[in-house]
Amino acid sequence: ALELQGISIVSADTNGDIHKLCKFFHDSGLKVLGLFDNTNEPTYLAEAMTAPYPCLFLQAAGLEEVLSQHLRLDVLLEMLVGAPYSRVPLLDEDTINGLDEVGVRQRSKDFLIANKGTGPLHFWLIDQLGHDDFPDPLCAACDLTSAYVSQQMHLGVCTLVC
């Protein structure tokens, strides 16, 4: 839905690259918002406090953690055994049947980290979700981004507590 509002998402490889990308696009005259994983790195935080664009920080250590902790178990199980375009081997039914919820969520996080940057797999995963299945931290980030771009809200530096 962000694309329909003229909002593009540009992925950085690390938190350290986010400010570089944001600065580049901001200096090009575009409206920019930085979305960071949870970090205690003083350099990123200091840059965020003085940045000419708003910065949002997830409480999670990464998007993979958000997804693995917030998605329904049936979606995670389907991903682990049947997701197309995976860079790593899928799990077999016997392995899946031996996992408890904590194990499924941890294996899902590992799977998502191993498939970082695999666009087709991510699009497949999104297609598995219903409207109410999206994790609250992602919904909050999308809502804040939409409000900021449409000038309904001014943002500074904040942490998404979801």
Short mmCIF file of C-alpha atoms in Angstrom, two decimals:
data_model
loop_
_atom_site.label_atom_id
_atom_site.label_comp_id
_atom_site.label_asym_id
_atom_site.label_seq_id
_atom_site.Cartn_x
_atom_site.Cartn_y
_atom_site.Cartn_z
CA ALA A 1 0.00 0.00 0.00
CA LEU A 2 2.95 2.34 0.50
CA GLU A 3 3.79 2.24 -3.21
CA LEU A 4 0.31 3.54 -4.01
CA GLN A 5 1.17 6.63 -1.96
CA GLY A 6 4.40 7.17 -3.87
CA ILE A 7 6.53 5.73 -1.07
CA SER A 8 9.47 3.55 -2.03
CA ILE A 9 11.33 1.26 0.33
CA VAL A 10 15.08 1.12 -0.12
CA SER A 11 16.78 -1.62 1.84
CA ALA A 12 20.17 -1.12 3.45
CA ASP A 13 22.47 -4.02 4.25
CA THR A 14 23.24 -2.79 7.77
CA ASN A 15 22.11 -0.12 10.23
CA GLY A 16 25.32 1.74 9.34
CA ASP A 17 24.21 2.07 5.71
CA ILE A 18 20.81 3.54 6.57
CA HIS A 19 22.11 7.04 7.32
CA LYS A 20 24.19 7.02 4.12
CA LEU A 21 21.15 6.15 2.02
CA CYS A 22 18.87 8.56 3.87
CA LYS A 23 21.38 11.39 3.48
CA PHE A 24 21.76 10.68 -0.25
CA PHE A 25 18.00 10.75 -0.89
CA HIS A 26 17.40 13.67 1.48
CA ASP A 27 20.12 15.70 -0.26
CA SER A 28 18.42 14.84 -3.56
CA GLY A 29 15.30 16.65 -2.33
CA LEU A 30 13.21 13.62 -1.39
CA LYS A 31 11.27 13.16 1.81
CA VAL A 32 13.08 10.46 3.80
CA LEU A 33 12.44 8.37 6.89
CA GLY A 34 15.00 5.96 8.39
CA LEU A 35 13.80 2.68 9.94
CA PHE A 36 16.39 0.98 12.14
CA ASP A 37 16.64 -2.28 14.02
CA ASN A 38 17.05 -1.94 17.77
CA THR A 39 20.56 -0.74 18.48
CA ASN A 40 22.61 0.62 21.32
CA GLU A 41 25.32 1.77 18.91
CA PRO A 42 26.08 5.38 20.00
CA THR A 43 27.11 6.45 16.49
CA TYR A 44 23.74 5.53 14.92
CA LEU A 45 21.81 7.09 17.77
CA ALA A 46 23.84 10.32 17.67
CA GLU A 47 23.34 10.58 13.90
CA ALA A 48 19.61 9.95 14.34
CA MET A 49 19.32 12.75 16.89
CA THR A 50 20.84 15.28 14.48
CA ALA A 51 19.51 13.90 11.18
CA PRO A 52 17.38 16.23 9.05
CA TYR A 53 14.93 13.35 8.56
CA PRO A 54 12.95 11.31 11.11
CA CYS A 55 14.31 8.00 12.38
CA LEU A 56 12.23 5.13 13.72
CA PHE A 57 13.77 2.34 15.79
CA LEU A 58 12.19 -1.09 16.12
CA GLN A 59 12.39 -2.71 19.52
CA ALA A 60 13.41 -5.93 17.80
CA ALA A 61 16.92 -6.81 16.73
CA GLY A 62 15.77 -7.16 13.12
CA LEU A 63 12.83 -7.65 10.81
CA GLU A 64 13.43 -11.40 11.02
CA GLU A 65 12.79 -11.27 14.76
CA VAL A 66 9.60 -9.25 14.25
CA LEU A 67 8.26 -11.74 11.71
CA SER A 68 9.28 -14.88 13.59
CA GLN A 69 7.75 -13.63 16.85
CA HIS A 70 4.52 -12.13 15.48
CA LEU A 71 3.37 -14.26 12.54
CA ARG A 72 0.89 -17.10 13.09
CA LEU A 73 2.45 -20.52 13.65
CA ASP A 74 0.68 -22.08 10.66
CA VAL A 75 2.23 -19.45 8.37
CA LEU A 76 5.69 -20.06 9.83
CA LEU A 77 5.30 -23.84 9.50
CA GLU A 78 4.23 -23.52 5.86
CA MET A 79 7.21 -21.27 5.21
CA LEU A 80 9.65 -23.76 6.74
CA VAL A 81 8.39 -26.73 4.72
CA GLY A 82 7.10 -25.19 1.51
CA ALA A 83 8.39 -21.68 0.81
CA PRO A 84 9.54 -21.34 -2.79
CA TYR A 85 12.80 -19.61 -3.76
CA SER A 86 14.56 -20.44 -0.49
CA ARG A 87 18.36 -20.19 -0.46
CA VAL A 88 18.51 -22.84 2.25
CA PRO A 89 17.00 -26.33 2.39
CA LEU A 90 13.43 -26.57 3.59
CA LEU A 91 12.65 -28.65 6.67
CA ASP A 92 11.00 -32.05 6.44
CA GLU A 93 7.79 -33.01 8.23
CA ASP A 94 9.62 -35.12 10.85
CA THR A 95 11.79 -32.16 11.85
CA ILE A 96 8.77 -29.86 12.02
CA ASN A 97 6.77 -32.34 14.11
CA GLY A 98 9.58 -32.43 16.67
CA LEU A 99 9.53 -28.68 17.30
CA ASP A 100 7.57 -26.84 19.96
CA GLU A 101 6.40 -23.25 19.42
CA VAL A 102 9.70 -21.78 20.63
CA GLY A 103 11.59 -24.09 18.26
CA VAL A 104 9.37 -23.16 15.30
CA ARG A 105 9.87 -19.46 15.96
CA GLN A 106 13.66 -19.83 16.34
CA ARG A 107 13.97 -21.95 13.18
CA SER A 108 11.80 -19.38 11.37
CA LYS A 109 14.08 -16.54 12.47
CA ASP A 110 17.15 -18.49 11.31
CA PHE A 111 15.41 -19.30 8.01
CA LEU A 112 14.50 -15.66 7.41
CA ILE A 113 18.04 -14.49 8.21
CA ALA A 114 19.44 -17.07 5.78
CA ASN A 115 17.01 -15.79 3.13
CA LYS A 116 17.70 -12.09 3.69
CA GLY A 117 17.29 -10.26 0.39
CA THR A 118 15.34 -13.06 -1.32
CA GLY A 119 12.57 -10.91 -2.78
CA PRO A 120 10.44 -13.67 -4.35
CA LEU A 121 10.33 -15.58 -1.05
CA HIS A 122 9.32 -12.42 0.80
CA PHE A 123 6.56 -11.71 -1.73
CA TRP A 124 5.34 -15.30 -1.31
CA LEU A 125 5.29 -14.84 2.48
CA ILE A 126 3.28 -11.61 2.20
CA ASP A 127 0.76 -13.44 -0.01
CA GLN A 128 0.21 -15.95 2.83
CA LEU A 129 -0.95 -13.21 5.19
CA GLY A 130 -4.41 -11.83 5.72
CA HIS A 131 -5.09 -8.19 6.51
CA ASP A 132 -5.01 -8.79 10.27
CA ASP A 133 -1.87 -10.96 10.17
CA PHE A 134 0.72 -8.22 9.72
CA PRO A 135 2.86 -7.66 12.83
CA ASP A 136 1.98 -4.59 14.88
CA PRO A 137 5.49 -3.06 14.63
CA LEU A 138 5.29 -3.16 10.81
CA CYS A 139 1.78 -1.71 10.81
CA ALA A 140 2.94 1.07 13.12
CA ALA A 141 5.92 1.83 10.87
CA CYS A 142 3.66 1.94 7.80
CA ASP A 143 1.09 4.14 9.55
CA LEU A 144 3.75 6.58 10.76
CA THR A 145 5.39 6.67 7.33
CA SER A 146 2.07 7.36 5.62
CA ALA A 147 1.18 10.12 8.10
CA TYR A 148 4.63 11.70 7.74
CA VAL A 149 4.65 11.65 3.94
CA SER A 150 1.10 13.02 3.74
CA GLN A 151 2.08 15.78 6.20
CA GLN A 152 -0.49 14.67 8.77
CA MET A 153 2.26 14.23 11.36
CA HIS A 154 5.70 15.57 12.11
CA LEU A 155 8.23 13.04 13.34
CA GLY A 156 11.60 13.17 15.04
CA VAL A 157 13.38 10.19 16.59
CA CYS A 158 11.21 7.57 18.19
CA THR A 159 11.06 3.91 19.13
CA LEU A 160 8.14 1.78 18.03
CA VAL A 161 6.82 0.12 21.15
CA CYS A 162 4.63 -2.68 19.85
#
